[in-house]
Coordinates of C-alpha atoms in Angstrom, one line a residue:
Chain A
X24 CA 7.3 -77.6 -47.7
X25 CA 8.5 -75.8 -50.9
X26 CA 8.7 -72.2 -52.0
X27 CA 10.0 -70.1 -55.0
X28 CA 13.4 -68.5 -55.2
X29 CA 14.9 -66.4 -58.0
X30 CA 18.0 -67.6 -59.9
X31 CA 20.1 -65.0 -61.5
X32 CA 21.6 -65.8 -64.9
X33 CA 24.7 -64.2 -66.5
X34 CA 26.7 -64.2 -69.8
X35 CA 26.2 -67.3 -72.0
X36 CA 23.7 -68.8 -69.5
X37 CA 21.6 -65.7 -69.8
X38 CA 21.9 -65.8 -73.6
X39 CA 21.0 -69.5 -73.9
X40 CA 18.0 -69.2 -71.5
X41 CA 16.9 -65.9 -73.1
X42 CA 16.1 -64.4 -69.7
X43 CA 18.3 -62.9 -67.0
X44 CA 16.5 -64.6 -64.1
X45 CA 14.2 -67.6 -63.5
X46 CA 11.9 -68.6 -60.7
X47 CA 12.5 -72.0 -59.2
X48 CA 10.5 -74.1 -56.7
X49 CA 12.9 -75.4 -54.0
X50 CA 13.0 -77.1 -50.6
X51 CA 14.5 -75.3 -47.6
X52 CA 17.5 -77.6 -47.7
X53 CA 19.1 -78.8 -50.9
X54 CA 22.6 -79.4 -52.3
X55 CA 24.0 -77.1 -55.0
X56 CA 23.9 -80.1 -57.5
X57 CA 20.2 -80.6 -56.9
X58 CA 19.4 -77.0 -57.6
X59 CA 21.4 -77.1 -60.8
X60 CA 19.5 -80.3 -61.8
X61 CA 16.2 -78.5 -61.1
X62 CA 17.2 -75.5 -63.2
X63 CA 18.1 -77.8 -66.1
X64 CA 14.8 -79.7 -65.8
X65 CA 13.0 -76.4 -66.2
X66 CA 15.3 -75.0 -68.9
X67 CA 16.6 -78.0 -70.8
X68 CA 18.6 -75.7 -73.1
X69 CA 21.0 -75.1 -70.2
X70 CA 21.8 -78.8 -69.9
X71 CA 25.1 -78.7 -71.8
X72 CA 26.5 -75.5 -70.2
X73 CA 25.4 -76.4 -66.7
X74 CA 28.2 -78.9 -66.3
X75 CA 30.6 -76.0 -66.5
X76 CA 28.6 -73.8 -64.2
X77 CA 28.8 -73.2 -60.4
X78 CA 26.2 -72.0 -58.1
X79 CA 26.7 -68.8 -56.0
X80 CA 24.4 -68.5 -53.0
X81 CA 24.5 -65.4 -50.9
X82 CA 27.2 -64.2 -53.4
X83 CA 29.5 -67.0 -52.5
X84 CA 30.6 -69.9 -54.7
X85 CA 29.3 -73.3 -53.4
X86 CA 30.6 -76.8 -54.0
X87 CA 28.3 -79.2 -55.8
X88 CA 27.8 -81.3 -52.7
X89 CA 27.4 -78.4 -50.3
X90 CA 24.2 -78.4 -48.3
X91 CA 22.4 -75.1 -48.8
X92 CA 19.8 -73.6 -46.4
X93 CA 17.4 -71.5 -48.4
X94 CA 14.6 -69.1 -47.8
X95 CA 12.5 -67.0 -50.3
X96 CA 15.0 -64.1 -50.1
X97 CA 18.2 -66.1 -50.7
X98 CA 20.2 -64.7 -53.6
X99 CA 21.2 -67.5 -56.0
X100 CA 23.1 -67.2 -59.2
X101 CA 24.1 -69.8 -61.9
X102 CA 27.6 -68.7 -62.8
X103 CA 29.1 -69.8 -66.1
X104 CA 32.8 -69.9 -66.7
X105 CA 34.3 -66.6 -65.8
X106 CA 36.4 -64.5 -68.1
X107 CA 37.2 -61.2 -66.4
X108 CA 40.5 -59.4 -66.8
Chain B
X20 CA 41.8 -60.3 -31.7
X21 CA 39.0 -57.7 -31.9
X22 CA 41.5 -54.9 -32.4
X23 CA 43.1 -56.9 -35.2
X24 CA 39.7 -57.3 -36.9
X25 CA 38.9 -53.6 -36.6
X26 CA 42.3 -52.8 -38.1
X27 CA 41.8 -55.2 -41.0
X28 CA 38.4 -53.6 -41.7
X29 CA 39.9 -50.1 -41.6
X30 CA 42.6 -51.3 -43.9
X31 CA 40.0 -52.5 -46.4
X32 CA 37.9 -49.3 -46.1
X33 CA 40.8 -46.9 -46.6
X34 CA 43.4 -48.8 -48.5
X35 CA 41.5 -50.9 -51.0
X36 CA 39.8 -49.2 -53.9
X37 CA 37.7 -51.5 -56.2
X38 CA 35.5 -50.2 -58.9
X39 CA 33.4 -51.5 -61.8
X40 CA 32.3 -49.0 -64.5
X41 CA 31.3 -48.7 -68.1
X42 CA 33.3 -45.5 -68.7
X43 CA 36.9 -45.9 -69.7
X44 CA 39.3 -46.7 -66.9
X45 CA 42.8 -45.1 -66.5
X46 CA 46.0 -46.0 -64.6
X47 CA 46.2 -42.3 -63.5
X48 CA 43.4 -42.9 -61.1
X49 CA 44.6 -46.3 -59.7
X50 CA 48.2 -44.9 -59.4
X51 CA 47.1 -41.7 -57.8
X52 CA 45.2 -43.7 -55.2
X53 CA 48.0 -46.1 -54.3
X54 CA 50.8 -43.5 -54.3
X55 CA 51.8 -42.8 -50.6
X56 CA 54.8 -41.0 -49.2
X57 CA 56.1 -44.1 -47.4
X58 CA 56.1 -46.2 -50.6
X59 CA 58.9 -46.3 -53.1
X60 CA 57.2 -48.6 -55.6
X61 CA 54.0 -48.8 -57.7
X62 CA 53.3 -51.7 -60.0
X63 CA 50.4 -51.5 -62.5
X64 CA 48.9 -54.2 -64.7
X65 CA 46.7 -53.2 -67.6
X66 CA 44.7 -55.7 -69.5
X67 CA 43.8 -54.4 -73.0
X68 CA 41.6 -55.7 -75.8
X69 CA 43.6 -57.6 -78.3
X70 CA 42.8 -57.5 -82.0
X71 CA 43.1 -61.3 -82.6
X72 CA 42.3 -64.7 -81.1
X73 CA 43.4 -67.9 -82.8
X74 CA 43.9 -66.0 -86.1
X75 CA 40.3 -64.5 -85.9
X76 CA 40.1 -60.7 -86.1
X77 CA 38.5 -59.3 -82.9
X78 CA 36.3 -56.3 -83.5
X79 CA 35.4 -55.5 -79.9
X80 CA 34.8 -57.0 -76.5
X81 CA 31.7 -56.9 -74.4
X82 CA 31.8 -57.5 -70.7
X83 CA 29.0 -58.1 -68.2
X84 CA 29.2 -59.0 -64.5
X85 CA 27.3 -60.1 -61.5
X86 CA 27.9 -56.8 -60.0
X87 CA 27.3 -57.2 -56.3
X88 CA 29.3 -60.4 -56.1
X89 CA 32.0 -59.0 -58.4
X90 CA 32.6 -56.2 -56.0
X91 CA 32.8 -58.6 -53.1
X92 CA 35.2 -60.9 -55.0
X93 CA 37.4 -57.9 -56.0
X94 CA 37.6 -57.0 -52.3
X95 CA 38.5 -60.6 -51.6
X96 CA 41.3 -60.3 -54.2
X97 CA 42.7 -57.3 -52.2
X98 CA 42.5 -59.2 -49.0
X99 CA 44.2 -62.4 -50.3
X100 CA 46.9 -60.2 -51.8
X101 CA 47.5 -58.5 -48.5
X102 CA 47.6 -61.8 -46.7
X103 CA 50.4 -63.0 -49.1
X104 CA 52.3 -59.7 -49.4
X105 CA 52.2 -58.0 -46.0
X106 CA 54.3 -55.0 -47.2
X107 CA 51.6 -53.8 -49.6
X108 CA 50.1 -50.5 -48.6
X109 CA 47.3 -49.8 -51.1
X110 CA 45.6 -51.7 -53.9
X111 CA 43.3 -50.4 -56.6
X112 CA 41.4 -52.6 -59.0
X113 CA 39.2 -51.1 -61.7
X114 CA 37.3 -53.3 -64.2
X115 CA 35.4 -51.9 -67.1
X116 CA 32.1 -53.5 -68.3
X117 CA 30.1 -53.0 -71.5
X118 CA 31.7 -52.5 -74.9
X119 CA 35.5 -52.2 -74.9
X120 CA 37.3 -51.3 -78.1
X121 CA 40.6 -52.7 -79.3
X122 CA 43.5 -51.3 -77.4
X123 CA 41.3 -50.0 -74.6
X124 CA 41.8 -51.2 -71.0
X125 CA 39.4 -53.7 -69.5
X126 CA 41.1 -54.1 -66.2
X127 CA 43.7 -52.1 -64.3
X128 CA 45.4 -53.1 -61.0
X129 CA 47.9 -51.0 -59.1
X130 CA 49.6 -51.8 -55.8
X131 CA 52.1 -49.9 -53.8
X132 CA 54.8 -50.9 -51.3
X133 CA 58.0 -49.5 -49.8
X134 CA 60.1 -51.8 -52.0
X135 CA 59.7 -53.0 -55.6
X136 CA 59.6 -56.7 -55.4
X137 CA 56.4 -56.9 -53.3
X138 CA 54.5 -54.4 -55.4
X139 CA 55.3 -56.2 -58.6
X140 CA 54.6 -59.7 -57.3
X141 CA 51.4 -58.5 -55.5
X142 CA 50.0 -56.9 -58.7
X143 CA 50.9 -60.1 -60.6
X144 CA 49.2 -62.2 -57.9
X145 CA 46.1 -60.0 -57.8
X146 CA 45.4 -60.2 -61.6
X147 CA 45.8 -64.0 -61.5
X148 CA 43.3 -64.3 -58.6
X149 CA 40.9 -61.8 -60.2
X150 CA 40.8 -64.0 -63.4
X151 CA 40.1 -67.1 -61.3
X152 CA 37.4 -65.7 -59.0
X153 CA 35.6 -62.5 -60.0
X154 CA 32.3 -63.2 -61.8
X155 CA 32.8 -61.1 -64.9
X156 CA 31.9 -62.5 -68.4
X157 CA 33.5 -61.6 -71.7
X158 CA 32.2 -62.0 -75.2
X159 CA 34.5 -61.6 -78.1
X160 CA 32.8 -60.2 -81.3
X161 CA 34.8 -61.0 -84.4
X162 CA 35.1 -59.1 -87.7
X163 CA 33.3 -61.9 -89.5
X164 CA 30.2 -61.4 -87.4
X165 CA 30.6 -64.4 -85.1
X166 CA 30.7 -64.1 -81.3
X167 CA 32.2 -66.2 -78.5
X168 CA 31.9 -66.2 -74.8
X169 CA 35.3 -66.6 -73.3
X170 CA 36.6 -68.8 -70.5
X171 CA 39.8 -67.9 -68.5
X172 CA 42.4 -70.7 -68.6
X173 CA 43.0 -72.4 -65.3
Chain C
X21 CA 72.5 -63.1 -90.4
X22 CA 72.5 -59.6 -91.8
X23 CA 68.7 -59.6 -92.1
X24 CA 68.5 -60.6 -88.5
X25 CA 70.8 -57.7 -87.5
X26 CA 68.8 -55.2 -89.5
X27 CA 65.6 -56.5 -87.9
X28 CA 67.1 -56.2 -84.4
X29 CA 68.1 -52.6 -85.2
X30 CA 64.6 -51.7 -86.5
X31 CA 63.1 -53.3 -83.4
X32 CA 65.3 -51.1 -81.3
X33 CA 64.6 -48.0 -83.3
X34 CA 60.8 -48.3 -83.4
X35 CA 59.9 -50.4 -80.3
X36 CA 62.2 -49.2 -77.6
X37 CA 61.7 -45.8 -76.2
X38 CA 64.3 -44.6 -73.6
X39 CA 64.3 -41.1 -72.2
X40 CA 66.1 -39.1 -69.5
X41 CA 64.6 -35.8 -68.5
X42 CA 64.4 -33.3 -65.6
X43 CA 60.7 -32.6 -66.2
X44 CA 58.2 -34.9 -64.4
X45 CA 57.7 -38.3 -66.0
X46 CA 54.3 -40.0 -66.4
X47 CA 53.1 -43.5 -67.0
X48 CA 50.5 -42.1 -69.5
X49 CA 53.4 -41.5 -71.9
X50 CA 55.1 -44.9 -71.4
X51 CA 51.8 -46.8 -71.6
X52 CA 50.6 -44.9 -74.7
X53 CA 53.9 -45.9 -76.4
X54 CA 53.8 -49.6 -75.6
X55 CA 50.0 -50.1 -76.2
X56 CA 49.6 -52.0 -79.5
X57 CA 46.5 -53.7 -80.9
X58 CA 48.1 -57.1 -80.9
X59 CA 49.0 -56.8 -77.2
X60 CA 46.6 -57.8 -74.3
X61 CA 48.9 -56.8 -71.5
X62 CA 50.8 -53.8 -70.3
X63 CA 52.9 -53.9 -67.1
X64 CA 54.2 -50.7 -65.6
X65 CA 56.7 -50.2 -62.8
X66 CA 57.0 -46.7 -61.1
X67 CA 59.8 -45.9 -58.7
X68 CA 58.8 -43.1 -56.4
X69 CA 60.6 -41.0 -53.8
X70 CA 60.1 -42.4 -50.3
X71 CA 59.8 -40.1 -47.3
X72 CA 62.1 -42.2 -45.1
X73 CA 65.3 -44.2 -45.0
X74 CA 66.5 -46.1 -41.9
X75 CA 64.2 -43.8 -39.8
X76 CA 65.6 -40.6 -41.2
X77 CA 63.1 -38.3 -42.8
X78 CA 63.9 -37.7 -46.5
X79 CA 63.2 -34.2 -47.8
X80 CA 64.0 -34.7 -51.5
X81 CA 66.1 -36.7 -53.9
X82 CA 68.6 -35.4 -56.4
X83 CA 69.6 -37.5 -59.4
X84 CA 72.5 -37.0 -61.8
X85 CA 73.7 -39.2 -64.6
X86 CA 76.4 -39.9 -67.1
X87 CA 73.9 -39.1 -69.8
X88 CA 75.4 -40.5 -73.0
X89 CA 76.3 -43.8 -71.3
X90 CA 73.0 -43.9 -69.3
X91 CA 71.1 -43.8 -72.7
X92 CA 73.2 -46.5 -74.1
X93 CA 72.8 -48.7 -71.0
X94 CA 69.0 -48.1 -71.0
X95 CA 69.0 -49.4 -74.5
X96 CA 71.0 -52.4 -73.4
X97 CA 68.3 -53.0 -70.7
X98 CA 65.7 -53.1 -73.5
X99 CA 67.8 -55.5 -75.5
X100 CA 68.5 -57.8 -72.6
X101 CA 64.8 -57.8 -71.7
X102 CA 63.9 -58.8 -75.3
X103 CA 66.5 -61.5 -75.3
X104 CA 65.0 -63.0 -72.2
X105 CA 61.3 -62.4 -73.1
X106 CA 60.8 -62.9 -76.8
X107 CA 57.1 -62.1 -76.6
X108 CA 57.6 -58.5 -75.6
X109 CA 56.5 -56.0 -78.2
X110 CA 57.5 -52.6 -76.9
X111 CA 59.4 -51.3 -73.9
X112 CA 59.6 -47.7 -72.6
X113 CA 62.0 -46.6 -69.9
X114 CA 61.9 -43.0 -68.6
X115 CA 64.2 -41.8 -65.9
X116 CA 64.0 -38.4 -64.2
X117 CA 67.1 -36.5 -63.1
X118 CA 67.6 -33.4 -61.0
X119 CA 65.4 -32.8 -57.9
X120 CA 62.5 -35.2 -57.3
X121 CA 60.1 -34.5 -54.5
X122 CA 58.5 -37.1 -52.2
X123 CA 55.9 -39.1 -54.0
X124 CA 57.1 -38.2 -57.4
X125 CA 58.3 -40.7 -59.9
X126 CA 62.0 -41.1 -60.6
X127 CA 61.7 -44.0 -63.0
X128 CA 58.9 -45.5 -65.0
X129 CA 59.1 -48.7 -67.1
X130 CA 56.3 -50.1 -69.2
X131 CA 56.3 -53.2 -71.5
X132 CA 53.7 -54.8 -73.5
X133 CA 53.0 -58.3 -74.8
X134 CA 50.1 -60.5 -76.0
X135 CA 49.8 -62.2 -72.6
X136 CA 50.2 -61.0 -69.1
X137 CA 53.0 -63.1 -67.6
X138 CA 55.7 -62.0 -70.0
X139 CA 54.9 -58.3 -69.7
X140 CA 54.9 -58.4 -65.9
X141 CA 58.1 -60.5 -65.7
X142 CA 59.8 -58.4 -68.4
X143 CA 59.1 -55.1 -66.5
X144 CA 60.4 -56.7 -63.3
X145 CA 63.5 -57.9 -65.1
X146 CA 64.1 -54.5 -66.7
X147 CA 63.9 -52.5 -63.4
X148 CA 66.3 -55.0 -61.8
X149 CA 68.8 -54.7 -64.7
X150 CA 68.5 -50.9 -64.8
X151 CA 69.4 -50.6 -61.1
X152 CA 72.4 -52.8 -61.7
X153 CA 73.8 -51.2 -64.9
X154 CA 72.6 -47.7 -65.7
X155 CA 75.0 -45.0 -64.5
X156 CA 72.6 -42.8 -62.6
X157 CA 73.5 -41.4 -59.1
X158 CA 71.1 -40.5 -56.4
X159 CA 71.6 -38.3 -53.4
X160 CA 69.1 -38.3 -50.5
X161 CA 68.7 -35.0 -48.7
X162 CA 67.3 -35.4 -45.2
X163 CA 65.1 -33.1 -43.2
X164 CA 67.9 -32.7 -40.7
X165 CA 70.1 -31.1 -43.4
X166 CA 72.4 -34.2 -43.9
X167 CA 72.9 -35.8 -47.3
X168 CA 73.9 -39.2 -48.6
X169 CA 74.8 -40.6 -51.9
X170 CA 73.0 -43.9 -52.3
X171 CA 74.2 -47.3 -53.6
X172 CA 71.8 -49.9 -55.1
X173 CA 71.9 -53.2 -53.2
X174 CA 73.4 -56.1 -55.2
Chain D
X30 CA 105.1 -41.8 -75.3
X31 CA 102.4 -40.3 -73.0
X32 CA 99.5 -37.9 -73.6
X33 CA 96.6 -36.3 -71.7
X34 CA 93.1 -37.6 -71.6
X35 CA 90.0 -36.3 -69.8
X36 CA 88.4 -38.3 -67.0
X37 CA 84.7 -37.6 -66.3
X38 CA 83.6 -37.6 -62.7
X39 CA 80.0 -38.1 -61.4
X40 CA 78.0 -38.1 -58.2
X41 CA 80.1 -38.6 -55.0
X42 CA 83.3 -38.7 -56.9
X43 CA 82.6 -35.4 -58.5
X44 CA 81.7 -33.9 -55.1
X45 CA 84.8 -35.2 -53.4
X46 CA 87.1 -34.1 -56.2
X47 CA 85.3 -30.7 -56.4
X48 CA 85.5 -30.9 -60.2
X49 CA 83.5 -32.8 -62.9
X50 CA 86.5 -33.7 -65.0
X51 CA 90.2 -34.0 -64.6
X52 CA 93.1 -34.3 -67.0
X53 CA 95.4 -37.3 -66.7
X54 CA 98.7 -38.1 -68.3
X55 CA 98.5 -41.7 -69.7
X56 CA 100.3 -44.2 -71.9
X57 CA 98.6 -45.6 -75.0
X58 CA 98.1 -49.0 -73.3
X59 CA 97.2 -49.3 -69.7
X60 CA 94.9 -51.4 -67.5
X61 CA 91.8 -50.0 -65.9
X62 CA 93.4 -50.5 -62.4
X63 CA 96.5 -48.5 -63.5
X64 CA 94.4 -45.6 -64.6
X65 CA 92.4 -45.6 -61.3
X66 CA 95.7 -45.7 -59.5
X67 CA 97.0 -42.6 -61.5
X68 CA 93.7 -40.8 -60.7
X69 CA 94.2 -41.4 -57.0
X70 CA 97.8 -40.3 -57.1
X71 CA 96.7 -37.0 -58.6
X72 CA 93.6 -36.7 -56.4
X73 CA 94.4 -38.4 -53.1
X74 CA 90.9 -37.4 -51.7
X75 CA 89.5 -40.1 -54.1
X76 CA 91.5 -42.9 -52.5
X77 CA 88.8 -44.3 -50.3
X78 CA 85.9 -44.1 -52.8
X79 CA 88.0 -45.4 -55.7
X80 CA 87.9 -49.0 -54.4
X81 CA 84.1 -48.9 -55.1
X82 CA 84.5 -47.3 -58.5
X83 CA 84.7 -48.8 -61.9
X84 CA 86.1 -47.3 -65.1
X85 CA 84.0 -46.8 -68.2
X86 CA 86.0 -46.4 -71.4
X87 CA 84.1 -45.5 -74.6
X88 CA 80.9 -45.7 -72.4
X89 CA 81.5 -49.3 -71.5
X90 CA 82.3 -50.7 -68.1
X91 CA 85.8 -52.2 -67.9
X92 CA 87.2 -54.9 -65.7
X93 CA 90.1 -53.8 -63.4
X94 CA 92.6 -56.0 -65.3
X95 CA 91.3 -55.2 -68.7
X96 CA 93.9 -53.8 -71.2
X97 CA 92.8 -50.5 -72.6
X98 CA 94.0 -48.9 -75.8
X99 CA 93.8 -45.1 -75.4
X100 CA 94.2 -42.1 -77.6
X101 CA 93.6 -38.4 -76.7
X102 CA 90.0 -38.5 -77.7
X103 CA 89.1 -41.6 -75.6
X104 CA 86.1 -40.9 -73.4
X105 CA 86.9 -42.2 -69.9
X106 CA 84.7 -41.9 -66.8
X107 CA 85.3 -42.9 -63.1
X108 CA 81.9 -44.4 -62.1
X109 CA 81.0 -44.5 -58.4
X110 CA 78.4 -47.0 -57.1
X111 CA 75.2 -46.5 -59.2
X112 CA 71.9 -45.8 -57.6
X113 CA 69.4 -45.2 -60.4
X114 CA 65.8 -46.3 -60.2

């Protein structure tokens, strides 16, 4: 079973992709690393920056090897290096 | 246990003030919020836009953020600061987004405590944690027309 | 040698701002003075009047000073701070004298530097040295009518 | 040879003495401790607090055993414990 989720993009990731959100087909259980891989597959321009990015799911940072339990309403964001302050 | 949790929640609700806005931010607001009769010390940190980076002239800065998560991470900054500095009474963190001109404030943090050491160290701690955790993204726009997304040093 | 001395003197004249006044003091003034285009960080410390001391209710504080010497020692605070934190661009130290109500500021120190650590540590250092060296004298007046001249802890 | 100088008093010292300055007969060369002793002799009420005081001469703090060179215009102050900030 697969379904679509929305991935939010910010800062340089948004600029490189040229959009501020993308739709991605996912399985209900995936690791953070797998999702980032899927994103890069769909948007190859994000390949280089993706190694410096981290995934936020439900507005929480997730480790690369963390198992994520997703549904269609899960809020996911690809977070580039932060530079607030 | 439950009483402690309720107390922590009230603490957050009434004594932490976090804010993200595109209008200019001012230390008057953060300091007015943290100033309490039982506190003798307020420490404020203001991050301002510098006119240079590695010898390149900076024209202006542009900030954007993942707003919902930035708010939640700013509240986490308050909570972590309270965990480390139990004496702290109030914390205010304001971050500006959008265009910020040279010399203008992009972030202001104020904290208050009965004695000075805690307030000073807590504000220092809070700005360090904010720079490590809050999803805000800064682009420097240089006089020569080039641009660069920044990355906070570890 | 002579050039270095002249430079130090100019530094003092233009980049250190010390002030003693009986009117209220505000961080707007100190921060406006220290804010420079080549600085990315401003750190401010505000000492305010607390409403209690050892469980006694404080009604108000009264400050007096040895004014000429207090000015000269406040300038020394600036100089010592610069010696320790070479990155510091500007320092402002305002101290209020006379009656100071609960919650009002008695002292405000702001310093600025390109990066945050130096400004925060310099302001911390400056308030510590001020409390050790500047001849200012504080009397606490309690709700019960008693009074007490204070002494800064070592 | 002796002459009179003015000693400035502040804070609790001023309150105890009841005046904000006193005149003191001194020699051209004395230690800080000797001057404090003279002050206490003239104003015995200052005896107790004087042990916590320090002398400022020419607006500079002076050690107790420091030799001071005085003239009639020398600015001297008896400084009680400070409590600025």
